[in-house]
Tab-separated table of C-alpha atoms in Angstrom:
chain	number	residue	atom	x	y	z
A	29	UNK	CA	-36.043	-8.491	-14.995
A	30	UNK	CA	-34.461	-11.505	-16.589
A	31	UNK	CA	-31.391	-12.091	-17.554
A	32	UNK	CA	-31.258	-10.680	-21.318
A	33	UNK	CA	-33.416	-8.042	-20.148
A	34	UNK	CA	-30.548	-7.025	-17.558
A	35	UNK	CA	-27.711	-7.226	-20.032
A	36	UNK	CA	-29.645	-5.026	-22.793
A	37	UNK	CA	-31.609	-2.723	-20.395
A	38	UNK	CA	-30.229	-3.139	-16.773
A	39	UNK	CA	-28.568	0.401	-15.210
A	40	UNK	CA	-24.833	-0.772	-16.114
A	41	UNK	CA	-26.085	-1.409	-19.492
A	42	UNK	CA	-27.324	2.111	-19.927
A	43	UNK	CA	-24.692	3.709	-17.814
A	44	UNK	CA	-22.428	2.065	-20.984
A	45	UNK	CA	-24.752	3.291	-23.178
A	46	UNK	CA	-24.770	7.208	-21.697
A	47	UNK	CA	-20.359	6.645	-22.232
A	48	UNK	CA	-20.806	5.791	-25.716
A	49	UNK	CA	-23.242	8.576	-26.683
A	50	UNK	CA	-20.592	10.669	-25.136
A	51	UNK	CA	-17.956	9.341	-27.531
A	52	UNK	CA	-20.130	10.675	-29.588
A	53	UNK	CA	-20.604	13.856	-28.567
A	54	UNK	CA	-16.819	14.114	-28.767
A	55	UNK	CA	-16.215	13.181	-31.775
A	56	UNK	CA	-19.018	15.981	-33.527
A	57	UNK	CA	-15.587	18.441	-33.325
A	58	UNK	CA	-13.158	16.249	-34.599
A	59	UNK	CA	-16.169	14.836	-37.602
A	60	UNK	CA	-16.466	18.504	-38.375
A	61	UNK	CA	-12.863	18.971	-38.550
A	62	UNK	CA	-12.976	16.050	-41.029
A	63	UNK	CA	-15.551	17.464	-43.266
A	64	UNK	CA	-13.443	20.584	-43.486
A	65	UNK	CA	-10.570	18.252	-45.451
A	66	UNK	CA	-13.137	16.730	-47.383
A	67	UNK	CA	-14.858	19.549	-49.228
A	68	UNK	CA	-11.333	20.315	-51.280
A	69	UNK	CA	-11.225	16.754	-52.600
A	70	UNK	CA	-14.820	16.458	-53.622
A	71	UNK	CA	-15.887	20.420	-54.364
A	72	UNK	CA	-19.308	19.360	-52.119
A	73	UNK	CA	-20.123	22.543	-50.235
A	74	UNK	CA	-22.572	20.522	-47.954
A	75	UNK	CA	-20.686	17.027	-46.757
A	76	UNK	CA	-23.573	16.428	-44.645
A	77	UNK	CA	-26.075	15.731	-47.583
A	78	UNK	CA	-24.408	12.447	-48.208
A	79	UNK	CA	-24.180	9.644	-46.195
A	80	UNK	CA	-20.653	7.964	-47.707
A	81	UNK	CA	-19.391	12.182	-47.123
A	82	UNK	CA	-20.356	12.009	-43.883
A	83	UNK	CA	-18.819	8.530	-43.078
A	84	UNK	CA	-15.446	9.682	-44.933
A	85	UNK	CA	-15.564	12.726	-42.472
A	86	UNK	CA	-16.108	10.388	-39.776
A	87	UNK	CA	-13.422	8.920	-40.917
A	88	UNK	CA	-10.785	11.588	-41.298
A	89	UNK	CA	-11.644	12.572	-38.003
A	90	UNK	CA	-10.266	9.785	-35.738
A	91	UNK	CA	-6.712	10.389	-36.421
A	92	UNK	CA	-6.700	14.121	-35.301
A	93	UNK	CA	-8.711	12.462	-32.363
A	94	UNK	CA	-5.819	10.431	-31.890
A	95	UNK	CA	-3.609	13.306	-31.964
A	96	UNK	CA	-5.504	15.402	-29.352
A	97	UNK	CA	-5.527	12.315	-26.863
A	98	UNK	CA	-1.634	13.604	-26.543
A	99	UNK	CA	-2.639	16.145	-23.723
A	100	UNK	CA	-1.755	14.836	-20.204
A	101	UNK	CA	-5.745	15.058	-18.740
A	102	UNK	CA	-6.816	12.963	-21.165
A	103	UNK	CA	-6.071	9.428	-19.225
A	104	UNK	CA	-7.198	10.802	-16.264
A	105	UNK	CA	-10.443	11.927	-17.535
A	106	UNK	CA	-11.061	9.314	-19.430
A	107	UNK	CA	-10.060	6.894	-16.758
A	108	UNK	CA	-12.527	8.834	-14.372
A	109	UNK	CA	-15.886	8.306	-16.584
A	110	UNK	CA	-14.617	4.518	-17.218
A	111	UNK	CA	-14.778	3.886	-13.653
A	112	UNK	CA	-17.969	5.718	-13.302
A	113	UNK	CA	-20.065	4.681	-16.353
A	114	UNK	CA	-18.192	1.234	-17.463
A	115	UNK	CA	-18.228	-0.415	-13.746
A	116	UNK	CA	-14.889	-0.978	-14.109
A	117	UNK	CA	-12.496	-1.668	-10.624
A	118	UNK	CA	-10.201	1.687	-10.010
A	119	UNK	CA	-7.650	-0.457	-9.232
A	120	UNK	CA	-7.128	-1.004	-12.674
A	121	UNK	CA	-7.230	1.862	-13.968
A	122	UNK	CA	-4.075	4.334	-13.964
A	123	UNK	CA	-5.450	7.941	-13.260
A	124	UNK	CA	-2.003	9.533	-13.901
A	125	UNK	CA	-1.202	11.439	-17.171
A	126	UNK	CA	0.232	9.043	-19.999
A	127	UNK	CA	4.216	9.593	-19.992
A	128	UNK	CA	6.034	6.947	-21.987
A	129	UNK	CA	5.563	6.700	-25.431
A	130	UNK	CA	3.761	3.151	-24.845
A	131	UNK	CA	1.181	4.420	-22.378
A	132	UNK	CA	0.491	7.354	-25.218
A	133	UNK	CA	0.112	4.798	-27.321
A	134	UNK	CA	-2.867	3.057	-25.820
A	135	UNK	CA	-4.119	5.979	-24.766
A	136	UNK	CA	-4.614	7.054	-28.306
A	137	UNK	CA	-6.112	3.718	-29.059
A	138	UNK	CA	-8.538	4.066	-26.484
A	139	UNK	CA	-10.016	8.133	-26.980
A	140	UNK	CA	-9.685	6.722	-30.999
A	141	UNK	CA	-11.917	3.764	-30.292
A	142	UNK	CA	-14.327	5.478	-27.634
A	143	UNK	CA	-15.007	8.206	-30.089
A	144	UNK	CA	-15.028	5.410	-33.167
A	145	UNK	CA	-17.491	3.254	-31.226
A	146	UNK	CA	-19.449	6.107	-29.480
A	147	UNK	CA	-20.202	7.954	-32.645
A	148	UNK	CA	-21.517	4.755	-34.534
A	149	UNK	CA	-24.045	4.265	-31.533
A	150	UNK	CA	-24.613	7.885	-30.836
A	151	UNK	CA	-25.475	8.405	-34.869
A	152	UNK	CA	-27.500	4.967	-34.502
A	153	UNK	CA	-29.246	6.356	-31.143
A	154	UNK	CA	-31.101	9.383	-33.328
A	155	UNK	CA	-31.960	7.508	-36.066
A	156	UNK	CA	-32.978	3.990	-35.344
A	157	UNK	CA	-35.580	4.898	-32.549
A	158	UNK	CA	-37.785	7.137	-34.751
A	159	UNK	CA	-37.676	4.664	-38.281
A	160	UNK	CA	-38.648	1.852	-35.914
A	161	UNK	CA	-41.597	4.067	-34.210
A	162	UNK	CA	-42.817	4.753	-37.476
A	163	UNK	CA	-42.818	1.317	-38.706
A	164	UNK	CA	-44.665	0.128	-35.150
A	165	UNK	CA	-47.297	2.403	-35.590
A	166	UNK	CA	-47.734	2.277	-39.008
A	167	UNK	CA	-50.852	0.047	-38.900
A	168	UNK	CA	-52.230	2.545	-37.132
A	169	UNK	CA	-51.291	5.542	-38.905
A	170	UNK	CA	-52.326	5.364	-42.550
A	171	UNK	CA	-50.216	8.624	-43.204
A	172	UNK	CA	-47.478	6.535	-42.176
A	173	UNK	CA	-47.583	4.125	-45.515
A	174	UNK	CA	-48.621	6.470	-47.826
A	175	UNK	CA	-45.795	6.195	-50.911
A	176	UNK	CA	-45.473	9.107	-52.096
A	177	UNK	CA	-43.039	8.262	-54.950
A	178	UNK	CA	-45.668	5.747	-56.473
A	179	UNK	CA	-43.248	2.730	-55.912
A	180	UNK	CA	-44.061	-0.702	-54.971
A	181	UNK	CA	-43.828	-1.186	-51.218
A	182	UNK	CA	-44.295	-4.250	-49.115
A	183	UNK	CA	-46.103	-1.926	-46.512
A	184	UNK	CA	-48.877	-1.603	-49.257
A	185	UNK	CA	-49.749	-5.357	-48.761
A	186	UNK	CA	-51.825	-6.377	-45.904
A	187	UNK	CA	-48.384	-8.851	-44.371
A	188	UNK	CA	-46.603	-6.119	-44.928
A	189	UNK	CA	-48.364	-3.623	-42.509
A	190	UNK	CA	-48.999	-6.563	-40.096
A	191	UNK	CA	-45.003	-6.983	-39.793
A	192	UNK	CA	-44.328	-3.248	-39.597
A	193	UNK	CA	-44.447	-3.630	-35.612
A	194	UNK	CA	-42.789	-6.321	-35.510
A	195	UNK	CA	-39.878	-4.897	-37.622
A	196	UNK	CA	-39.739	-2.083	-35.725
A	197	UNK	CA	-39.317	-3.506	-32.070
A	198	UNK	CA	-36.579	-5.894	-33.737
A	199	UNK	CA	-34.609	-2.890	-34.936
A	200	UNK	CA	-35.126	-1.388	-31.347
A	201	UNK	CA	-33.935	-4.775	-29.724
A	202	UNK	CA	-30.672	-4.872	-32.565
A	203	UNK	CA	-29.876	-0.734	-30.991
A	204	UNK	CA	-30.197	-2.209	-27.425
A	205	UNK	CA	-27.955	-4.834	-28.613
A	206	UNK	CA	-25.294	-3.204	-30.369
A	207	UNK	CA	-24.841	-0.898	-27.906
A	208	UNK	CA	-24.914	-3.453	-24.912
A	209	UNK	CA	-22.029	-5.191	-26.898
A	210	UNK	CA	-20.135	-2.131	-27.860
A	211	UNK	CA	-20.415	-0.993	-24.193
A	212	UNK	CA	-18.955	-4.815	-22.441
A	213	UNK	CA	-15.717	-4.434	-25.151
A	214	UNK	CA	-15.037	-0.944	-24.075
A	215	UNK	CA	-15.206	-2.117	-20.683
A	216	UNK	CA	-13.069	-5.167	-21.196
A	217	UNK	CA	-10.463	-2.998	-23.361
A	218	UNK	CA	-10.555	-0.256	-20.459
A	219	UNK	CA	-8.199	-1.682	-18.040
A	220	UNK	CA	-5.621	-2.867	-21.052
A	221	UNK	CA	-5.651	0.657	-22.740
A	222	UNK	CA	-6.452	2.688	-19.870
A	223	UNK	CA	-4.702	0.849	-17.247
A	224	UNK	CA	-0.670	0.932	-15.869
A	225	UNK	CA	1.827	-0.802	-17.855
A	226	UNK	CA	3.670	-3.770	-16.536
A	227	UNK	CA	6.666	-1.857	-15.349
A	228	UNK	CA	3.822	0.407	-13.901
A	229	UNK	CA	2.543	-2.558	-12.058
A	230	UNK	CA	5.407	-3.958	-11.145
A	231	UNK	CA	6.457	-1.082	-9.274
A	232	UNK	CA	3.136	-0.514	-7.175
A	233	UNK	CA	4.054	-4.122	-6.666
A	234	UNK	CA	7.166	-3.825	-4.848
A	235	UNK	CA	6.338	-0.295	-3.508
A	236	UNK	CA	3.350	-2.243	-1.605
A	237	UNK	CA	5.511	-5.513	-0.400
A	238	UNK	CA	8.154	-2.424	0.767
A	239	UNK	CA	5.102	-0.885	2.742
A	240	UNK	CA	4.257	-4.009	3.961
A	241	UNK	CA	7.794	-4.699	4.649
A	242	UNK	CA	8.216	-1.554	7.123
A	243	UNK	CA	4.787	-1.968	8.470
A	244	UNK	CA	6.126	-5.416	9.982
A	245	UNK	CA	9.182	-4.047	11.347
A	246	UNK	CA	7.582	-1.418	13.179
A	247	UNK	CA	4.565	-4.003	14.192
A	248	UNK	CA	7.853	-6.130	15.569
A	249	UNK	CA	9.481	-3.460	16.958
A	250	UNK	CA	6.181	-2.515	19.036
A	251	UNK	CA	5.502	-6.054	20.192
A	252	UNK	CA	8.732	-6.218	21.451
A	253	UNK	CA	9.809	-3.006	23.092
A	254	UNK	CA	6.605	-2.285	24.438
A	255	UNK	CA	5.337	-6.119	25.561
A	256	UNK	CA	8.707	-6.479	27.234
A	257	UNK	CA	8.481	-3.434	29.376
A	258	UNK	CA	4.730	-3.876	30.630
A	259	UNK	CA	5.476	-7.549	31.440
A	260	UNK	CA	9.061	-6.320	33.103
A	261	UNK	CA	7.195	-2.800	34.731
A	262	UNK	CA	4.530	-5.611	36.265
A	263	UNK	CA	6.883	-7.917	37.882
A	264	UNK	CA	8.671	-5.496	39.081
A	265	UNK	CA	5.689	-3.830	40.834
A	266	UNK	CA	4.227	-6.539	42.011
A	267	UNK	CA	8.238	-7.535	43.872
A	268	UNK	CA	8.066	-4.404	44.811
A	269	UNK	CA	4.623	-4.121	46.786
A	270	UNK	CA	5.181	-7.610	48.634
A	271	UNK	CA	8.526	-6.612	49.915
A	272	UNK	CA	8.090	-2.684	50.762
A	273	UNK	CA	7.587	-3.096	54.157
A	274	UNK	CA	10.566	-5.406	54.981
A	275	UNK	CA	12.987	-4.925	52.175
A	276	UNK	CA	12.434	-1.325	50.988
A	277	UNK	CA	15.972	-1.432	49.709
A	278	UNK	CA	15.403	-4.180	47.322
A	279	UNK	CA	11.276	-1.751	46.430
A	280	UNK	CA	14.031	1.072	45.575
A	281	UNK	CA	16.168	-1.252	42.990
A	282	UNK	CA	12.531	-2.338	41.657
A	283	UNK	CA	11.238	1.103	41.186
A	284	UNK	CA	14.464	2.616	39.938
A	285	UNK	CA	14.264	-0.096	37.463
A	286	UNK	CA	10.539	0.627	36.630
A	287	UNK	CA	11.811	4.271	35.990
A	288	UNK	CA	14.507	2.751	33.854
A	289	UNK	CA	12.509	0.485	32.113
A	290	UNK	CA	9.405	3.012	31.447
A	291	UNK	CA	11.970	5.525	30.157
A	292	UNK	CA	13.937	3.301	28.039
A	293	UNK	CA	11.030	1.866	26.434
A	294	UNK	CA	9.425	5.884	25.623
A	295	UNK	CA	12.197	6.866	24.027
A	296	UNK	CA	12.242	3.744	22.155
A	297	UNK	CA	8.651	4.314	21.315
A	298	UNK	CA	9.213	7.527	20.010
A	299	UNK	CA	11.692	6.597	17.267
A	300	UNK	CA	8.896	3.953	16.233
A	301	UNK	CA	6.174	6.490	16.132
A	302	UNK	CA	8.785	8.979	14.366
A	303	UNK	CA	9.057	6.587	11.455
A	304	UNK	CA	5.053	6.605	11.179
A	305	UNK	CA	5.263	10.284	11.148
A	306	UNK	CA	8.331	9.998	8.659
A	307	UNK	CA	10.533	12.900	10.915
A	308	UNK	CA	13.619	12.263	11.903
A	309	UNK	CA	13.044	10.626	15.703
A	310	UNK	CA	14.605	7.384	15.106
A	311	UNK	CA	18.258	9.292	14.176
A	312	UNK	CA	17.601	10.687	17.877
A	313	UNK	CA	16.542	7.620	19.644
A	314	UNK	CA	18.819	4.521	18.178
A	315	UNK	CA	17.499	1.251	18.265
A	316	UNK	CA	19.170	-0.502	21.373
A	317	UNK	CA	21.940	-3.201	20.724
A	318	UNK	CA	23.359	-6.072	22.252
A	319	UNK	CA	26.909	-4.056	22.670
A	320	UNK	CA	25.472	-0.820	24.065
A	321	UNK	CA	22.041	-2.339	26.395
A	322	UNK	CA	22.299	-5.950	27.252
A	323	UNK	CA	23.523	-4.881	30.820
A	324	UNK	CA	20.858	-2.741	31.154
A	325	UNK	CA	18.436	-5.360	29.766
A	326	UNK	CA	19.292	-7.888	32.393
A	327	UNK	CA	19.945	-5.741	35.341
A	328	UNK	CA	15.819	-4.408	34.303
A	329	UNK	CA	14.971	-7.801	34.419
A	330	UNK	CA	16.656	-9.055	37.508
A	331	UNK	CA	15.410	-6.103	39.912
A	332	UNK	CA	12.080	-7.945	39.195
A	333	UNK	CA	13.093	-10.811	40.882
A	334	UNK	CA	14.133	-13.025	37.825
A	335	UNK	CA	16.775	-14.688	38.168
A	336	UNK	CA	18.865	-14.989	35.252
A	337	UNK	CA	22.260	-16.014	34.106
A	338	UNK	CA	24.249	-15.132	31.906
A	339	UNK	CA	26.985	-16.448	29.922
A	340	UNK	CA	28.553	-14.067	27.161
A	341	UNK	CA	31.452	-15.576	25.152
A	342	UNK	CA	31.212	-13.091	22.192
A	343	UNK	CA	32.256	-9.922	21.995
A	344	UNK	CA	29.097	-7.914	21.251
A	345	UNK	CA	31.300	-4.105	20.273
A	346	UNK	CA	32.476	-6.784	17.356
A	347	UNK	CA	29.155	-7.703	15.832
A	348	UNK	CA	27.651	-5.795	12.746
A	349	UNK	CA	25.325	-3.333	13.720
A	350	UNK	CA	22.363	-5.097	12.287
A	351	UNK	CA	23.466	-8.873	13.954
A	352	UNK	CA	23.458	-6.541	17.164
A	353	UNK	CA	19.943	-4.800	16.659
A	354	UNK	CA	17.821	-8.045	16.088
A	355	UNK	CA	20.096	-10.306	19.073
A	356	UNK	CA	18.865	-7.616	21.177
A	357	UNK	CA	15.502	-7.988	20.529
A	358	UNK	CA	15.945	-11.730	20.679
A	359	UNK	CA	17.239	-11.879	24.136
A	360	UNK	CA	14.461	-9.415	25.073
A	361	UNK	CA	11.423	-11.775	23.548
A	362	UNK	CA	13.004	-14.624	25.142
A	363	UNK	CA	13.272	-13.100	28.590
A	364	UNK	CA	10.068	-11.494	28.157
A	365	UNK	CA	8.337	-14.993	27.167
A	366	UNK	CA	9.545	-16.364	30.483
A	367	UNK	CA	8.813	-13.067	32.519
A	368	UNK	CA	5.037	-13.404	31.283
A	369	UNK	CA	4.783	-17.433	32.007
A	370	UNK	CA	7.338	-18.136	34.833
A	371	UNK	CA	6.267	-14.460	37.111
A	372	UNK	CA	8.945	-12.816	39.240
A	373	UNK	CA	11.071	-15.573	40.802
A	374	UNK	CA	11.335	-17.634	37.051
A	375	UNK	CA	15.369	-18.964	36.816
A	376	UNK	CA	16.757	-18.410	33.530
A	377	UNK	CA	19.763	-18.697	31.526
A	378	UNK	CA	21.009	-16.866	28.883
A	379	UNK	CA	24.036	-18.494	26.227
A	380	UNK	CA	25.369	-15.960	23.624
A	381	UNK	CA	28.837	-17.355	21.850
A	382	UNK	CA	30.154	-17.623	18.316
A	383	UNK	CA	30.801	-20.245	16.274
A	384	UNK	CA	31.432	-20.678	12.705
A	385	UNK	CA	30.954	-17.112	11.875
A	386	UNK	CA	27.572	-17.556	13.530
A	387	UNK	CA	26.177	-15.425	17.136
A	388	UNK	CA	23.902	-17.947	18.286
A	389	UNK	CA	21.867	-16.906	21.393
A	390	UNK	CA	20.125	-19.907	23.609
A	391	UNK	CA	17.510	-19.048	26.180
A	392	UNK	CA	16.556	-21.935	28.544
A	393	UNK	CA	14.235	-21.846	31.060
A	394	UNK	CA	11.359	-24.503	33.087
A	395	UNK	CA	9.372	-25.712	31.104
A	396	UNK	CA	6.337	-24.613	32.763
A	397	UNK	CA	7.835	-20.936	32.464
A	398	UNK	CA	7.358	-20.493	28.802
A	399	UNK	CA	4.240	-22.579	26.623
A	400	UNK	CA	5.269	-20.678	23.309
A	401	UNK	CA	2.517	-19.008	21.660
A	402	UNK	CA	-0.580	-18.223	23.982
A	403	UNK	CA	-4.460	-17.966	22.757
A	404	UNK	CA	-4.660	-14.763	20.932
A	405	UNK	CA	-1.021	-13.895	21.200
A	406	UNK	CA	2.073	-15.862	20.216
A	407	UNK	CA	3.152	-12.926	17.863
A	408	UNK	CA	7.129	-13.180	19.945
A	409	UNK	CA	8.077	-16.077	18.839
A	410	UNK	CA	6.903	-15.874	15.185
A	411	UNK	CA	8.923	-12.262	15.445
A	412	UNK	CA	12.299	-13.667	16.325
A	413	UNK	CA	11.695	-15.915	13.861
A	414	UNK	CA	11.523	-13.781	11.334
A	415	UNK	CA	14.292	-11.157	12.664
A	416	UNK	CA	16.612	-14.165	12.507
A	417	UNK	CA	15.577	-15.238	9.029
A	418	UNK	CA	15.724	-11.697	7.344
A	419	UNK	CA	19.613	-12.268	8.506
A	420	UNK	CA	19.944	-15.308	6.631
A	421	UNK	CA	19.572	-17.292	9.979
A	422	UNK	CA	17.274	-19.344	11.758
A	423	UNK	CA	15.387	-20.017	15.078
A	424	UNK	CA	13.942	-22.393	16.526
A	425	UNK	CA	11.902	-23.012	19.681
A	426	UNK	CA	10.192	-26.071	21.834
A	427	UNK	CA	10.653	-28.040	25.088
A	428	UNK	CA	12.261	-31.043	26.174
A	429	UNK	CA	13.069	-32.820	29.678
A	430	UNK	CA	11.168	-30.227	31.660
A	431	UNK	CA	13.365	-27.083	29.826
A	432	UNK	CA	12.147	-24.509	27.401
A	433	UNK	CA	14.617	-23.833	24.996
A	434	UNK	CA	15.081	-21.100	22.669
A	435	UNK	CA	17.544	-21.160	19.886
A	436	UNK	CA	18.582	-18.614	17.589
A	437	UNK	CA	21.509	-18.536	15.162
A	438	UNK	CA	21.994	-15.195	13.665
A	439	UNK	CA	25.446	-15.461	10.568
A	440	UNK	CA	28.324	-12.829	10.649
A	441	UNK	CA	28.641	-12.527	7.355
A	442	UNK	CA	26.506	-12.676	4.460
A	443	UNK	CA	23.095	-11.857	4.005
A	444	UNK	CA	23.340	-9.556	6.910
């Protein structure tokens, strides 16, 4: 089918068609309702003998059309059969009842110009098609041309049976086409009428970026937790197994710090997996800080075999609660980074100090111990990144002279 054939005749053309001969359909009540207002004014018993009655009833009936769009399933339903018959994107549509006086508004304008639109092309529908049948087989049928009322008619002229047909398809072809029209404004109109206001959108807006926001925290929180205590809990085994048979008090430290670690890291877990479930785990399983677990942190990672140093000139009890939270998880990427590319025996050296109402936190390590993001991975660094610059701080990360350096600056104050 070609292209005009598509837009007058293709299925979302008569899918628009099908909603506007139900406009139609609902707007019979409301024309009858208008007819019943009419007969006082003109003393006509029978409106529907007269076209102009009929249009005036037609007419009167769109306001209390308006009216009725009021009830709340009204937008919904309507929204519903757009999406359906219309090919128009859910998305933007609003399928909630109409509650402020503006989204009545347009909801009124729409049901008013569905019904408007759908009874012109529904009252076109049955009358057009049978007129232009007549007229196309009128050469054929002399009963067809007979006039009856003795006037003079083109049809009684040879040209003017031979353009019967041809009158009759065009009328057919101007139905297809008024309808195809009326059917792409509706669905144009939908989403404007029909769909949530701007302080509707606005808010799906931000509740989606807050989603989004909370998603990343826990995908952070995960990557951390979890990453540092398989690459911590595989060190340590691995120390462990070379060294059972002639140091088994050093395999004790390394599996009581497996135990640690894997227990630590569960209950940690489960206050992640709490917030997906939205209970209350995470009020029973704080998030670790750099007051309460940074001994425990290091003295994990040292029974691997790391050896790491550490040089604390803050005062972590001091620090707000959030400043503690994400320098936790700092130190913990950056020892995990150099767990996963220096192995057991990697020498590191931690720096946490204050100055200038800033906790900045420096982990250094060879070179060779930490390549920053790896093929398919690389997710810790980007995280600290962004823990420190939700703060209002910054990090930064990169070797130089055969050291791997990682550098974090986290303010006191602030944005924090």
């Amino acid at each position: 089918m070609t292209e005009p054939g598509r837009t007058l005749f293709g299925r979302r053309a008569r899918l628009r068609w099908i909603h506007l001969i139900l406009g139609g359909a609902l707007a019979m009540p409301y024309v009858l309702a208008g007819s019943v207002l009419v007969v006082p004014f003109t003393g006509v018993d029978d409106v529907f003998a007269s076209l102009p009655l009929q249009l005036g009833s037609f007419a009167l009936g769109l306001p209390i059309a308006a009216l009725t769009s009021l009830f709340p399933p009204t937008r919904p339903l309507e929204a519903g059969v757009v999406r359906w018959l219309c090919g128009v994107e859910a998305d933007r549509l609003a399928y909630g009842p109409a509650r402020t006086k503006g989204e009545k508004g347009r909801t009124a304008a729409w049901f008013t110009l569905h019904l408007g639109a759908g009874g012109i092309i529904a009252g076109m529908s049955l009358a057009v098609p049978p007129f232009a049948a007549a007229l196309v087989l009128m050469p054929f049928v002399p009963a067809l041309h007979d006039n009856r009322l003795g006037l003079h008619s083109p049809f009684d002229q040879a040209w003017g049976l031979a353009l019967a047909p041809v009158a009759g398809v065009a009328m057919l072809l101007a139905l297809a086409g008024c309808a195809a029209g009326c059917g792409a404004l509706l669905a144009r109109w939908a989403p404007a009428l029909l769909g949530p206001s701007p302080e509707a959108r606005v808010a799906a807006a931000e509740a989606r970026a807050a989603d989004l926001a909370v998603r990343n925290r826990l995908a952070r929180e995960l990557h951390d937790s979890v990453g540092h205590a398989l690459s911590a809990v595989g060190l340590q085994a691995s120390a462990a197994r070379r060294v059972l048979d002639t140091d088994p008090e050093f395999a004790r430290e390394a599996l009581a710090a497996i135990e640690d670690t894997v227990r630590r890291t569960v209950g940690e877990l489960d206050a992640v997996l709490g917030v997906l479930r939205e209970c209350d785990a995470p009020g029973d399983a704080p998030a670790p800080t750099l007051a309460a677990d940074l001994d425990g942190l290091l003295r994990r990672t040292r029974a691997g075999g790391a050896r790491v140093t550490a040089s604390v000139a803050a005062e972590p009890e001091a620090l707000p609660p959030p400043v503690s939270r994400e320098a936790y998880r700092i130190v913990q990427e950056g020892l995990s980074n150099a767990l996963r590319h220096g192995g057991a025996a990697v020498a590191v050296a931690l720096r946490i100090d204050v100055v200038d109402d800033q906790l900045r936190i420096t982990v250094e390590n060879p070179l060779g111990a930490a390549r920053g993001p790896r093929p398919g991975g690389g997710h810790g660094l980007r995280g600290i990144a962004d823990r420190a610059r939700l703060l209002g701080g910054a990090a930064e990360a990169g070797g130089a002279d055969g050291v791997w350096r990682l550098h974090a600056r986290l303010p006191l104050k602030g944005p924090a």
